[in-house]
């Protein structure tokens, strides 16, 4: 799941604040709460990547200014690993603007929707794309840089880890929690948070989207964190809250509250269904396969570009180059090329060729290749043809037959009646 840029920045700041609370959650007999928290995260990540057949995650982020919500984002992800199906639903409110998006993917297709365009884009897959579209979850703790990052975090957290409280429940589950007040938060943390807020959100605040532009006296007032872990060591939920204080240029005080809640539910019982698009506005896109262009017959038709010259300091259209694709099956292509000039500019066609035919096989993959061409005088040569894999556009560039004018343009767009 890829977060929107602004959401990622807001969460990164919140996590930076929570890091010193949610990771600093008093020692118990064998392992401290901090180490237990890390163990739970590692066990959960491993199970999600290798053992769980299906699950649902629910991630919510809320940002408030003096009690008023100025930004919120909720992302619900449903994954059926065994069937290779995924669904992601997002609802985001930024100031007075609401945005909704939906994404579905399986081995045959993926579907995208966002409320700004109000269109469901259906990408039909073929060839190797059927398998590549669904990538298994990666365990972040198995990445090569994970150990180094963990050591850096451990060193940075330092003695804050001793503020952890672990509550053991009778059913084997446990709760790890902690609170850091203003006096317990290191000066270095406040310096980093102040710098981040001024730099990351100063510009966005100037856009008038509800985020206050705090410029002075910025510090962290409080951090709270709670993690619930089941008897098997799997994280069930994580809740973090933090309060950031500061003043704007008018000395108005702001208490910025961050709330992050993450939940893992319906393990091995999550079901994901293909959405019913009946009555919806739908646009279908066929992705290219390993054997060539998807739906090659859709490229049959007429393509044009303008013949342009510079005259009296201006660009002037004097005619058109026209390409007709008459046959294309993904492996072999054939067609015609011609030039048509506007009245009064016929003399520009006095040199070179005005029309020819082309045909031949494309290279493996079906996106381009050198094919044979022949003009009206019987002269023959070679031409390079390339097909854009997802939009109606082609390139046509003769190699051995002279075309008119030095500024020949070989890129052609499809003409729709």
mmCIF file of C-alpha atoms in Angstrom:
data_model
loop_
_atom_site.group_PDB
_atom_site.id
_atom_site.type_symbol
_atom_site.label_atom_id
_atom_site.label_comp_id
_atom_site.label_asym_id
_atom_site.label_seq_id
_atom_site.Cartn_x
_atom_site.Cartn_y
_atom_site.Cartn_z
ATOM 1 C CA UNK A 1 0.000 0.000 0.000
ATOM 2 C CA UNK A 2 1.413 3.314 -1.016
ATOM 3 C CA UNK A 3 0.377 6.302 1.108
ATOM 4 C CA UNK A 4 -0.307 9.705 -0.399
ATOM 5 C CA UNK A 5 2.669 12.078 -0.056
ATOM 6 C CA UNK A 6 0.970 14.427 2.408
ATOM 7 C CA UNK A 7 -0.390 11.574 4.524
ATOM 8 C CA UNK A 8 3.051 10.001 4.653
ATOM 9 C CA UNK A 9 4.592 13.281 5.828
ATOM 10 C CA UNK A 10 1.983 13.809 8.538
ATOM 11 C CA UNK A 11 2.330 10.250 9.783
ATOM 12 C CA UNK A 12 6.111 10.466 9.699
ATOM 13 C CA UNK A 13 5.983 13.503 11.973
ATOM 14 C CA UNK A 14 3.491 11.789 14.279
ATOM 15 C CA UNK A 15 5.623 8.654 14.384
ATOM 16 C CA UNK A 16 8.625 10.804 15.148
ATOM 17 C CA UNK A 17 6.736 12.175 18.118
ATOM 18 C CA UNK A 18 5.375 8.796 19.195
ATOM 19 C CA UNK A 19 8.695 7.023 18.778
ATOM 20 C CA UNK A 20 9.831 8.237 22.157
ATOM 21 C CA UNK A 21 6.595 7.194 23.815
ATOM 22 C CA UNK A 22 5.266 4.155 22.013
ATOM 23 C CA UNK A 23 8.737 2.592 21.924
ATOM 24 C CA UNK A 24 9.443 3.744 25.468
ATOM 25 C CA UNK A 25 6.697 1.919 27.131
ATOM 26 C CA UNK A 26 8.751 -0.821 33.869
ATOM 27 C CA UNK A 27 11.046 -3.707 33.366
ATOM 28 C CA UNK A 28 9.584 -7.151 34.164
ATOM 29 C CA UNK A 29 11.363 -10.350 35.121
ATOM 30 C CA UNK A 30 12.824 -11.607 31.809
ATOM 31 C CA UNK A 31 12.437 -8.998 29.072
ATOM 32 C CA UNK A 32 11.586 -5.356 29.386
ATOM 33 C CA UNK A 33 8.499 -3.911 27.780
ATOM 34 C CA UNK A 34 10.516 -2.315 25.011
ATOM 35 C CA UNK A 35 12.023 -5.659 23.999
ATOM 36 C CA UNK A 36 8.606 -7.333 24.226
ATOM 37 C CA UNK A 37 7.201 -4.680 21.927
ATOM 38 C CA UNK A 38 9.930 -5.301 19.349
ATOM 39 C CA UNK A 39 9.358 -9.056 19.596
ATOM 40 C CA UNK A 40 5.632 -8.580 18.967
ATOM 41 C CA UNK A 41 6.273 -6.444 15.902
ATOM 42 C CA UNK A 42 8.726 -8.998 14.491
ATOM 43 C CA UNK A 43 6.397 -11.946 15.110
ATOM 44 C CA UNK A 44 3.476 -10.081 13.519
ATOM 45 C CA UNK A 45 5.479 -9.064 10.460
ATOM 46 C CA UNK A 46 6.702 -12.633 9.965
ATOM 47 C CA UNK A 47 3.192 -14.078 10.267
ATOM 48 C CA UNK A 48 1.724 -11.564 7.833
ATOM 49 C CA UNK A 49 4.448 -12.317 5.295
ATOM 50 C CA UNK A 50 4.566 -16.119 5.574
ATOM 51 C CA UNK A 51 1.711 -17.677 7.564
ATOM 52 C CA UNK A 52 -1.540 -15.728 7.422
ATOM 53 C CA UNK A 53 -3.884 -16.753 4.608
ATOM 54 C CA UNK A 54 -5.933 -13.564 4.859
ATOM 55 C CA UNK A 55 -6.326 -10.522 7.081
ATOM 56 C CA UNK A 56 -7.669 -6.966 7.358
ATOM 57 C CA UNK A 57 -5.742 -3.898 8.483
ATOM 58 C CA UNK A 58 -7.377 -0.621 9.491
ATOM 59 C CA UNK A 59 -5.133 2.440 9.734
ATOM 60 C CA UNK A 60 -6.491 5.801 10.903
ATOM 61 C CA UNK A 61 -4.713 9.096 11.349
ATOM 62 C CA UNK A 62 -6.291 12.268 12.763
ATOM 63 C CA UNK A 63 -4.744 15.700 13.240
ATOM 64 C CA UNK A 64 -6.484 18.356 15.348
ATOM 65 C CA UNK A 65 -5.813 22.021 16.081
ATOM 66 C CA UNK A 66 -7.185 23.147 19.433
ATOM 67 C CA UNK A 67 -9.701 20.296 19.310
ATOM 68 C CA UNK A 68 -10.874 20.867 15.738
ATOM 69 C CA UNK A 69 -10.113 18.202 13.122
ATOM 70 C CA UNK A 70 -7.988 19.686 10.315
ATOM 71 C CA UNK A 71 -6.894 16.461 8.635
ATOM 72 C CA UNK A 72 -7.898 12.810 8.761
ATOM 73 C CA UNK A 73 -7.131 9.696 6.758
ATOM 74 C CA UNK A 74 -8.516 6.180 7.070
ATOM 75 C CA UNK A 75 -7.194 3.253 5.017
ATOM 76 C CA UNK A 76 -8.754 -0.202 5.220
ATOM 77 C CA UNK A 77 -6.852 -2.983 3.464
ATOM 78 C CA UNK A 78 -8.267 -6.475 2.930
ATOM 79 C CA UNK A 79 -5.900 -9.164 1.665
ATOM 80 C CA UNK A 80 -6.562 -12.785 0.753
ATOM 81 C CA UNK A 81 -3.049 -14.142 0.265
ATOM 82 C CA UNK A 82 -4.191 -17.624 -0.729
ATOM 83 C CA UNK A 83 -6.323 -16.289 -3.610
ATOM 84 C CA UNK A 84 -4.005 -13.358 -4.407
ATOM 85 C CA UNK A 85 -6.744 -10.753 -4.036
ATOM 86 C CA UNK A 86 -6.523 -7.329 -2.397
ATOM 87 C CA UNK A 87 -8.860 -4.407 -1.728
ATOM 88 C CA UNK A 88 -7.888 -0.970 -0.393
ATOM 89 C CA UNK A 89 -10.426 1.698 0.568
ATOM 90 C CA UNK A 90 -9.345 5.174 1.624
ATOM 91 C CA UNK A 91 -11.268 8.171 2.935
ATOM 92 C CA UNK A 92 -9.325 11.383 3.471
ATOM 93 C CA UNK A 93 -10.493 14.799 4.689
ATOM 94 C CA UNK A 94 -8.117 17.732 4.215
ATOM 95 C CA UNK A 95 -9.619 20.928 5.545
ATOM 96 C CA UNK A 96 -12.970 21.219 3.761
ATOM 97 C CA UNK A 97 -12.074 18.771 1.003
ATOM 98 C CA UNK A 98 -13.069 15.100 1.102
ATOM 99 C CA UNK A 99 -11.372 12.485 -1.055
ATOM 100 C CA UNK A 100 -12.289 8.829 -1.505
ATOM 101 C CA UNK A 101 -10.402 6.134 -3.379
ATOM 102 C CA UNK A 102 -10.731 2.421 -4.013
ATOM 103 C CA UNK A 103 -8.346 -0.153 -5.391
ATOM 104 C CA UNK A 104 -8.940 -3.808 -6.148
ATOM 105 C CA UNK A 105 -6.552 -6.317 -7.687
ATOM 106 C CA UNK A 106 -6.441 -10.001 -8.471
ATOM 107 C CA UNK A 107 -4.529 -12.151 -10.943
ATOM 108 C CA UNK A 108 -6.664 -11.035 -13.889
ATOM 109 C CA UNK A 109 -7.108 -7.313 -13.341
ATOM 110 C CA UNK A 110 -6.757 -4.330 -11.088
ATOM 111 C CA UNK A 111 -9.342 -1.600 -10.612
ATOM 112 C CA UNK A 112 -8.690 1.977 -9.515
ATOM 113 C CA UNK A 113 -11.171 4.660 -8.505
ATOM 114 C CA UNK A 114 -10.918 8.112 -6.965
ATOM 115 C CA UNK A 115 -13.679 10.584 -6.250
ATOM 116 C CA UNK A 116 -11.917 13.436 -8.079
ATOM 117 C CA UNK A 117 -12.464 11.724 -11.439
ATOM 118 C CA UNK A 118 -15.419 9.497 -10.480
ATOM 119 C CA UNK A 119 -14.280 6.837 -12.978
ATOM 120 C CA UNK A 120 -13.431 3.177 -12.386
ATOM 121 C CA UNK A 121 -10.322 2.324 -14.392
ATOM 122 C CA UNK A 122 -10.215 -1.410 -15.101
ATOM 123 C CA UNK A 123 -6.807 -2.740 -16.168
ATOM 124 C CA UNK A 124 -7.132 -6.167 -17.748
ATOM 125 C CA UNK A 125 -3.927 -8.185 -17.491
ATOM 126 C CA UNK A 126 -2.365 -10.760 -19.736
ATOM 127 C CA UNK A 127 0.782 -12.882 -19.891
ATOM 128 C CA UNK A 128 3.284 -12.517 -17.063
ATOM 129 C CA UNK A 129 1.406 -9.471 -15.754
ATOM 130 C CA UNK A 130 -1.183 -11.811 -14.249
ATOM 131 C CA UNK A 131 1.335 -12.978 -11.676
ATOM 132 C CA UNK A 132 3.341 -9.776 -11.278
ATOM 133 C CA UNK A 133 0.357 -7.658 -10.235
ATOM 134 C CA UNK A 134 0.122 -9.355 -6.836
ATOM 135 C CA UNK A 135 3.378 -9.193 -4.938
ATOM 136 C CA UNK A 136 3.649 -10.982 -1.561
ATOM 137 C CA UNK A 137 4.020 -8.909 1.595
ATOM 138 C CA UNK A 138 7.618 -8.225 2.477
ATOM 139 C CA UNK A 139 8.840 -8.601 6.045
ATOM 140 C CA UNK A 140 10.615 -5.297 6.829
ATOM 141 C CA UNK A 141 12.704 -6.990 9.513
ATOM 142 C CA UNK A 142 14.175 -9.309 6.864
ATOM 143 C CA UNK A 143 15.533 -6.471 4.760
ATOM 144 C CA UNK A 144 19.314 -6.142 4.739
ATOM 145 C CA UNK A 145 19.318 -2.688 6.360
ATOM 146 C CA UNK A 146 16.863 -3.685 9.158
ATOM 147 C CA UNK A 147 19.503 -4.659 11.755
ATOM 148 C CA UNK A 148 21.368 -1.367 11.359
ATOM 149 C CA UNK A 149 18.171 0.652 11.637
ATOM 150 C CA UNK A 150 17.170 -1.279 14.771
ATOM 151 C CA UNK A 151 20.517 -0.501 16.429
ATOM 152 C CA UNK A 152 20.148 3.192 15.600
ATOM 153 C CA UNK A 153 16.626 3.280 17.086
ATOM 154 C CA UNK A 154 17.783 1.406 20.206
ATOM 155 C CA UNK A 155 20.586 3.922 20.763
ATOM 156 C CA UNK A 156 18.289 6.873 20.141
ATOM 157 C CA UNK A 157 15.577 5.641 22.505
ATOM 158 C CA UNK A 158 18.142 5.058 25.260
ATOM 159 C CA UNK A 159 16.755 5.127 28.793
ATOM 160 C CA UNK A 160 13.269 6.055 27.599
ATOM 161 C CA UNK A 161 12.631 2.323 27.208
ATOM 162 C CA UNK A 162 12.499 2.051 31.026
ATOM 163 C CA UNK A 163 9.163 3.893 31.071
ATOM 164 C CA UNK A 164 7.310 0.904 29.647
ATOM 165 C CA UNK A 165 4.453 -0.701 31.573
ATOM 166 C CA UNK A 166 3.385 -4.260 30.731
ATOM 167 C CA UNK A 167 0.037 -5.635 31.895
ATOM 168 C CA UNK A 168 -0.452 -9.402 31.554
ATOM 169 C CA UNK A 169 -4.022 -10.641 31.089
ATOM 170 C CA UNK A 170 -5.480 -13.972 32.262
ATOM 171 C CA UNK A 171 -6.106 -15.129 28.680
ATOM 172 C CA UNK A 172 -2.427 -14.827 27.793
ATOM 173 C CA UNK A 173 -2.702 -11.517 25.993
ATOM 174 C CA UNK A 174 -0.928 -8.405 27.229
ATOM 175 C CA UNK A 175 -0.993 -4.657 26.977
ATOM 176 C CA UNK A 176 2.123 -2.519 26.611
ATOM 177 C CA UNK A 177 1.573 1.131 27.422
ATOM 178 C CA UNK A 178 3.348 4.256 28.486
ATOM 179 C CA UNK A 179 3.115 7.986 28.920
ATOM 180 C CA UNK A 180 5.759 10.672 28.634
ATOM 181 C CA UNK A 181 5.063 14.127 29.997
ATOM 182 C CA UNK A 182 6.634 17.366 28.893
ATOM 183 C CA UNK A 183 9.442 17.193 31.501
ATOM 184 C CA UNK A 184 10.436 13.649 30.437
ATOM 185 C CA UNK A 185 10.893 14.443 26.756
ATOM 186 C CA UNK A 186 14.536 15.109 25.816
ATOM 187 C CA UNK A 187 15.520 18.504 24.424
ATOM 188 C CA UNK A 188 16.875 16.802 21.303
ATOM 189 C CA UNK A 189 13.425 15.413 20.521
ATOM 190 C CA UNK A 190 11.839 18.851 20.783
ATOM 191 C CA UNK A 191 14.528 20.365 18.591
ATOM 192 C CA UNK A 192 13.970 17.749 15.864
ATOM 193 C CA UNK A 193 10.175 18.010 16.030
ATOM 194 C CA UNK A 194 10.287 21.809 15.882
ATOM 195 C CA UNK A 195 12.570 21.700 12.858
ATOM 196 C CA UNK A 196 10.390 19.110 11.102
ATOM 197 C CA UNK A 197 7.169 20.998 11.683
ATOM 198 C CA UNK A 198 8.528 24.326 10.476
ATOM 199 C CA UNK A 199 10.048 22.843 7.337
ATOM 200 C CA UNK A 200 7.495 20.196 6.350
ATOM 201 C CA UNK A 201 4.337 22.138 7.097
ATOM 202 C CA UNK A 202 5.327 25.801 6.804
ATOM 203 C CA UNK A 203 4.625 25.895 3.081
ATOM 204 C CA UNK A 204 1.454 23.811 3.322
ATOM 205 C CA UNK A 205 0.144 26.076 6.070
ATOM 206 C CA UNK A 206 0.512 29.031 3.720
ATOM 207 C CA UNK A 207 -1.884 27.340 1.293
ATOM 208 C CA UNK A 208 -4.735 27.811 3.743
ATOM 209 C CA UNK A 209 -5.620 24.138 4.120
ATOM 210 C CA UNK A 210 -6.246 24.294 7.869
ATOM 211 C CA UNK A 211 -2.750 23.480 9.126
ATOM 212 C CA UNK A 212 -1.554 26.324 11.373
ATOM 213 C CA UNK A 213 1.775 27.925 10.577
ATOM 214 C CA UNK A 214 3.517 27.633 13.926
ATOM 215 C CA UNK A 215 6.839 29.480 13.999
ATOM 216 C CA UNK A 216 7.971 29.639 17.648
ATOM 217 C CA UNK A 217 7.915 27.969 21.068
ATOM 218 C CA UNK A 218 7.279 24.572 19.455
ATOM 219 C CA UNK A 219 7.643 21.564 21.777
ATOM 220 C CA UNK A 220 6.064 18.210 22.568
ATOM 221 C CA UNK A 221 3.726 18.404 25.571
ATOM 222 C CA UNK A 222 2.715 14.761 25.924
ATOM 223 C CA UNK A 223 2.997 11.361 24.319
ATOM 224 C CA UNK A 224 0.891 8.284 25.022
ATOM 225 C CA UNK A 225 1.053 4.861 23.468
ATOM 226 C CA UNK A 226 -0.688 1.504 23.855
ATOM 227 C CA UNK A 227 -0.187 -1.819 22.097
ATOM 228 C CA UNK A 228 -2.415 -4.875 22.550
ATOM 229 C CA UNK A 229 -0.789 -8.256 21.825
ATOM 230 C CA UNK A 230 -2.646 -11.599 21.782
ATOM 231 C CA UNK A 231 -1.454 -14.837 23.452
ATOM 232 C CA UNK A 232 0.390 -15.841 20.281
ATOM 233 C CA UNK A 233 2.432 -12.663 20.249
ATOM 234 C CA UNK A 234 0.500 -11.074 17.366
ATOM 235 C CA UNK A 235 -0.201 -7.334 17.553
ATOM 236 C CA UNK A 236 -3.941 -6.677 17.597
ATOM 237 C CA UNK A 237 -3.910 -2.905 17.808
ATOM 238 C CA UNK A 238 -1.619 0.070 18.289
ATOM 239 C CA UNK A 239 -2.816 3.454 19.529
ATOM 240 C CA UNK A 240 -0.646 6.520 19.800
ATOM 241 C CA UNK A 241 -1.494 10.092 20.722
ATOM 242 C CA UNK A 242 0.700 13.155 21.020
ATOM 243 C CA UNK A 243 0.276 16.850 21.673
ATOM 244 C CA UNK A 244 2.494 19.439 20.011
ATOM 245 C CA UNK A 245 2.392 23.012 21.317
ATOM 246 C CA UNK A 246 3.436 26.143 19.472
ATOM 247 C CA UNK A 247 2.598 29.710 18.518
ATOM 248 C CA UNK A 248 2.069 31.355 15.154
ATOM 249 C CA UNK A 249 3.348 34.780 14.050
ATOM 250 C CA UNK A 250 0.379 36.445 15.792
ATOM 251 C CA UNK A 251 1.254 34.720 19.114
ATOM 252 C CA UNK A 252 -1.877 32.610 18.909
ATOM 253 C CA UNK A 253 -1.409 29.370 20.821
ATOM 254 C CA UNK A 254 -1.981 26.037 19.103
ATOM 255 C CA UNK A 255 -2.234 22.561 20.570
ATOM 256 C CA UNK A 256 -1.803 20.153 17.671
ATOM 257 C CA UNK A 257 -3.044 16.675 18.549
ATOM 258 C CA UNK A 258 -1.952 13.612 16.586
ATOM 259 C CA UNK A 259 -3.879 10.348 16.861
ATOM 260 C CA UNK A 260 -2.775 7.158 15.137
ATOM 261 C CA UNK A 261 -4.708 3.904 15.396
ATOM 262 C CA UNK A 262 -3.824 0.665 13.658
ATOM 263 C CA UNK A 263 -5.780 -2.591 13.927
ATOM 264 C CA UNK A 264 -5.277 -6.114 12.602
ATOM 265 C CA UNK A 265 -8.507 -8.132 12.364
ATOM 266 C CA UNK A 266 -10.205 -11.084 10.660
ATOM 267 C CA UNK A 267 -7.024 -13.129 10.428
ATOM 268 C CA UNK A 268 -7.628 -16.127 8.116
ATOM 269 C CA UNK A 269 -11.294 -15.113 7.732
ATOM 270 C CA UNK A 270 -11.094 -12.004 5.507
ATOM 271 C CA UNK A 271 -12.955 -12.286 2.229
ATOM 272 C CA UNK A 272 -12.396 -10.016 -0.757
ATOM 273 C CA UNK A 273 -14.994 -9.764 -3.518
ATOM 274 C CA UNK A 274 -14.666 -8.303 -6.981
ATOM 275 C CA UNK A 275 -16.644 -5.022 -7.041
ATOM 276 C CA UNK A 276 -19.911 -4.799 -8.949
ATOM 277 C CA UNK A 277 -19.485 -1.954 -11.444
ATOM 278 C CA UNK A 278 -23.006 -2.102 -12.851
ATOM 279 C CA UNK A 279 -24.187 1.454 -13.476
ATOM 280 C CA UNK A 280 -20.746 2.918 -12.817
ATOM 281 C CA UNK A 281 -18.622 4.933 -15.226
ATOM 282 C CA UNK A 282 -15.930 2.503 -16.383
ATOM 283 C CA UNK A 283 -12.871 2.821 -18.614
ATOM 284 C CA UNK A 284 -11.041 -0.354 -19.596
ATOM 285 C CA UNK A 285 -7.301 -0.523 -20.228
ATOM 286 C CA UNK A 286 -5.557 -3.627 -21.514
ATOM 287 C CA UNK A 287 -1.995 -3.961 -20.259
ATOM 288 C CA UNK A 288 0.707 -5.369 -22.512
ATOM 289 C CA UNK A 289 1.600 -9.051 -22.201
ATOM 290 C CA UNK A 290 5.015 -10.662 -22.398
ATOM 291 C CA UNK A 291 4.229 -11.642 -26.020
ATOM 292 C CA UNK A 292 3.384 -8.166 -27.240
ATOM 293 C CA UNK A 293 0.795 -5.407 -27.129
ATOM 294 C CA UNK A 294 -2.502 -6.225 -25.490
ATOM 295 C CA UNK A 295 -5.493 -5.929 -27.879
ATOM 296 C CA UNK A 296 -3.360 -5.239 -30.995
ATOM 297 C CA UNK A 297 -6.439 -4.866 -33.211
ATOM 298 C CA UNK A 298 -7.360 -1.699 -31.297
ATOM 299 C CA UNK A 299 -4.358 0.006 -32.928
ATOM 300 C CA UNK A 300 -5.800 -0.397 -36.435
ATOM 301 C CA UNK A 301 -6.856 3.030 -37.710
ATOM 302 C CA UNK A 302 -5.606 6.439 -38.812
ATOM 303 C CA UNK A 303 -2.820 8.479 -37.170
ATOM 304 C CA UNK A 304 -1.693 12.016 -37.987
ATOM 305 C CA UNK A 305 0.722 14.784 -37.169
ATOM 306 C CA UNK A 306 1.159 18.292 -38.545
ATOM 307 C CA UNK A 307 3.705 19.441 -41.113
ATOM 308 C CA UNK A 308 4.923 22.781 -39.766
ATOM 309 C CA UNK A 309 7.345 25.441 -40.960
ATOM 310 C CA UNK A 310 8.626 28.727 -39.542
ATOM 311 C CA UNK A 311 7.688 31.813 -41.543
ATOM 312 C CA UNK A 312 7.847 35.479 -40.572
ATOM 313 C CA UNK A 313 8.764 34.518 -37.004
ATOM 314 C CA UNK A 314 5.783 32.203 -36.615
ATOM 315 C CA UNK A 315 5.035 28.494 -36.814
ATOM 316 C CA UNK A 316 2.628 27.735 -39.665
ATOM 317 C CA UNK A 317 0.865 24.482 -40.456
ATOM 318 C CA UNK A 318 1.247 23.653 -44.142
ATOM 319 C CA UNK A 319 -0.080 20.109 -44.221
ATOM 320 C CA UNK A 320 -0.409 16.762 -42.489
ATOM 321 C CA UNK A 321 1.438 13.444 -42.345
ATOM 322 C CA UNK A 322 -1.034 10.554 -42.277
ATOM 323 C CA UNK A 323 -0.404 6.932 -41.307
ATOM 324 C CA UNK A 324 -3.007 4.199 -41.715
ATOM 325 C CA UNK A 325 -2.428 0.959 -39.799
ATOM 326 C CA UNK A 326 -4.330 -1.540 -41.944
ATOM 327 C CA UNK A 327 -3.297 -4.749 -40.178
ATOM 328 C CA UNK A 328 -1.735 -5.577 -36.805
ATOM 329 C CA UNK A 329 -1.955 -8.880 -34.923
ATOM 330 C CA UNK A 330 0.678 -8.171 -32.273
ATOM 331 C CA UNK A 331 3.472 -9.771 -34.313
ATOM 332 C CA UNK A 332 3.104 -8.447 -37.871
ATOM 333 C CA UNK A 333 2.139 -4.950 -38.935
ATOM 334 C CA UNK A 334 1.283 -3.278 -42.242
ATOM 335 C CA UNK A 335 0.082 0.128 -43.311
ATOM 336 C CA UNK A 336 0.366 3.210 -45.502
ATOM 337 C CA UNK A 337 2.033 6.604 -45.186
ATOM 338 C CA UNK A 338 1.179 9.765 -47.119
ATOM 339 C CA UNK A 339 1.578 13.531 -46.950
ATOM 340 C CA UNK A 340 -1.115 16.083 -47.784
ATOM 341 C CA UNK A 341 -0.285 19.781 -48.266
ATOM 342 C CA UNK A 342 -2.494 22.819 -47.953
ATOM 343 C CA UNK A 343 -3.164 24.904 -51.068
ATOM 344 C CA UNK A 344 -0.226 27.152 -51.840
ATOM 345 C CA UNK A 345 2.359 24.967 -50.119
ATOM 346 C CA UNK A 346 2.522 22.110 -52.639
ATOM 347 C CA UNK A 347 6.076 23.109 -53.600
ATOM 348 C CA UNK A 348 7.327 21.843 -50.222
ATOM 349 C CA UNK A 349 6.657 18.320 -51.486
ATOM 350 C CA UNK A 350 9.023 18.674 -54.452
ATOM 351 C CA UNK A 351 11.770 16.563 -52.850
ATOM 352 C CA UNK A 352 11.599 13.233 -51.079
ATOM 353 C CA UNK A 353 8.609 10.932 -51.008
ATOM 354 C CA UNK A 354 4.998 11.748 -50.322
ATOM 355 C CA UNK A 355 3.702 8.230 -49.800
ATOM 356 C CA UNK A 356 4.764 4.624 -49.245
ATOM 357 C CA UNK A 357 3.538 1.327 -47.842
ATOM 358 C CA UNK A 358 5.184 -0.658 -45.072
ATOM 359 C CA UNK A 359 4.860 -4.216 -43.720
ATOM 360 C CA UNK A 360 6.790 -6.800 -41.771
ATOM 361 C CA UNK A 361 7.231 -8.573 -38.429
ATOM 362 C CA UNK A 362 8.012 -6.742 -35.203
ATOM 363 C CA UNK A 363 10.737 -7.805 -32.817
ATOM 364 C CA UNK A 364 9.993 -10.136 -29.891
ATOM 365 C CA UNK A 365 7.679 -8.323 -27.502
ATOM 366 C CA UNK A 366 5.660 -6.722 -30.302
ATOM 367 C CA UNK A 367 6.459 -3.095 -29.468
ATOM 368 C CA UNK A 368 8.687 -2.216 -32.398
ATOM 369 C CA UNK A 369 10.940 -3.329 -35.220
ATOM 370 C CA UNK A 370 12.458 -2.614 -38.659
ATOM 371 C CA UNK A 371 10.021 -3.369 -41.495
ATOM 372 C CA UNK A 372 10.113 -3.120 -45.274
ATOM 373 C CA UNK A 373 8.775 -0.061 -47.100
ATOM 374 C CA UNK A 374 8.123 0.673 -50.790
ATOM 375 C CA UNK A 375 7.211 3.970 -52.408
ATOM 376 C CA UNK A 376 5.085 4.715 -55.486
ATOM 377 C CA UNK A 377 8.127 4.606 -57.797
ATOM 378 C CA UNK A 378 9.064 1.089 -56.733
ATOM 379 C CA UNK A 379 11.990 2.129 -54.527
ATOM 380 C CA UNK A 380 12.317 0.053 -51.384
ATOM 381 C CA UNK A 381 13.986 0.451 -48.049
ATOM 382 C CA UNK A 382 13.561 -0.005 -44.317
ATOM 383 C CA UNK A 383 11.509 1.805 -41.701
ATOM 384 C CA UNK A 384 11.477 1.594 -37.910
ATOM 385 C CA UNK A 385 8.012 1.240 -36.370
ATOM 386 C CA UNK A 386 7.269 1.383 -32.645
ATOM 387 C CA UNK A 387 3.951 0.978 -30.823
ATOM 388 C CA UNK A 388 3.152 2.647 -27.507
ATOM 389 C CA UNK A 389 2.077 -0.161 -25.126
ATOM 390 C CA UNK A 390 -0.866 1.593 -23.474
ATOM 391 C CA UNK A 391 -2.007 4.645 -25.471
ATOM 392 C CA UNK A 392 -2.932 5.065 -29.200
ATOM 393 C CA UNK A 393 0.363 6.450 -30.421
ATOM 394 C CA UNK A 394 2.983 5.167 -32.885
ATOM 395 C CA UNK A 395 6.404 6.176 -34.201
ATOM 396 C CA UNK A 396 7.352 5.777 -37.870
ATOM 397 C CA UNK A 397 10.857 6.642 -39.059
ATOM 398 C CA UNK A 398 12.108 5.686 -42.583
ATOM 399 C CA UNK A 399 15.798 4.825 -42.673
ATOM 400 C CA UNK A 400 16.756 4.531 -46.350
ATOM 401 C CA UNK A 401 14.148 6.561 -48.256
ATOM 402 C CA UNK A 402 14.385 10.325 -48.071
ATOM 403 C CA UNK A 403 11.405 12.070 -46.527
ATOM 404 C CA UNK A 404 10.398 15.649 -47.190
ATOM 405 C CA UNK A 405 11.981 18.395 -45.076
ATOM 406 C CA UNK A 406 14.673 18.186 -42.441
ATOM 407 C CA UNK A 407 12.292 18.561 -39.508
ATOM 408 C CA UNK A 408 10.467 15.288 -40.075
ATOM 409 C CA UNK A 409 8.325 14.315 -37.074
ATOM 410 C CA UNK A 410 7.914 10.570 -36.654
ATOM 411 C CA UNK A 411 5.435 10.577 -33.764
ATOM 412 C CA UNK A 412 1.776 10.058 -34.694
ATOM 413 C CA UNK A 413 -1.390 10.225 -32.605
ATOM 414 C CA UNK A 414 -4.575 8.309 -33.348
ATOM 415 C CA UNK A 415 -7.392 10.235 -35.027
ATOM 416 C CA UNK A 416 -10.891 9.572 -33.675
ATOM 417 C CA UNK A 417 -13.931 10.503 -35.692
#
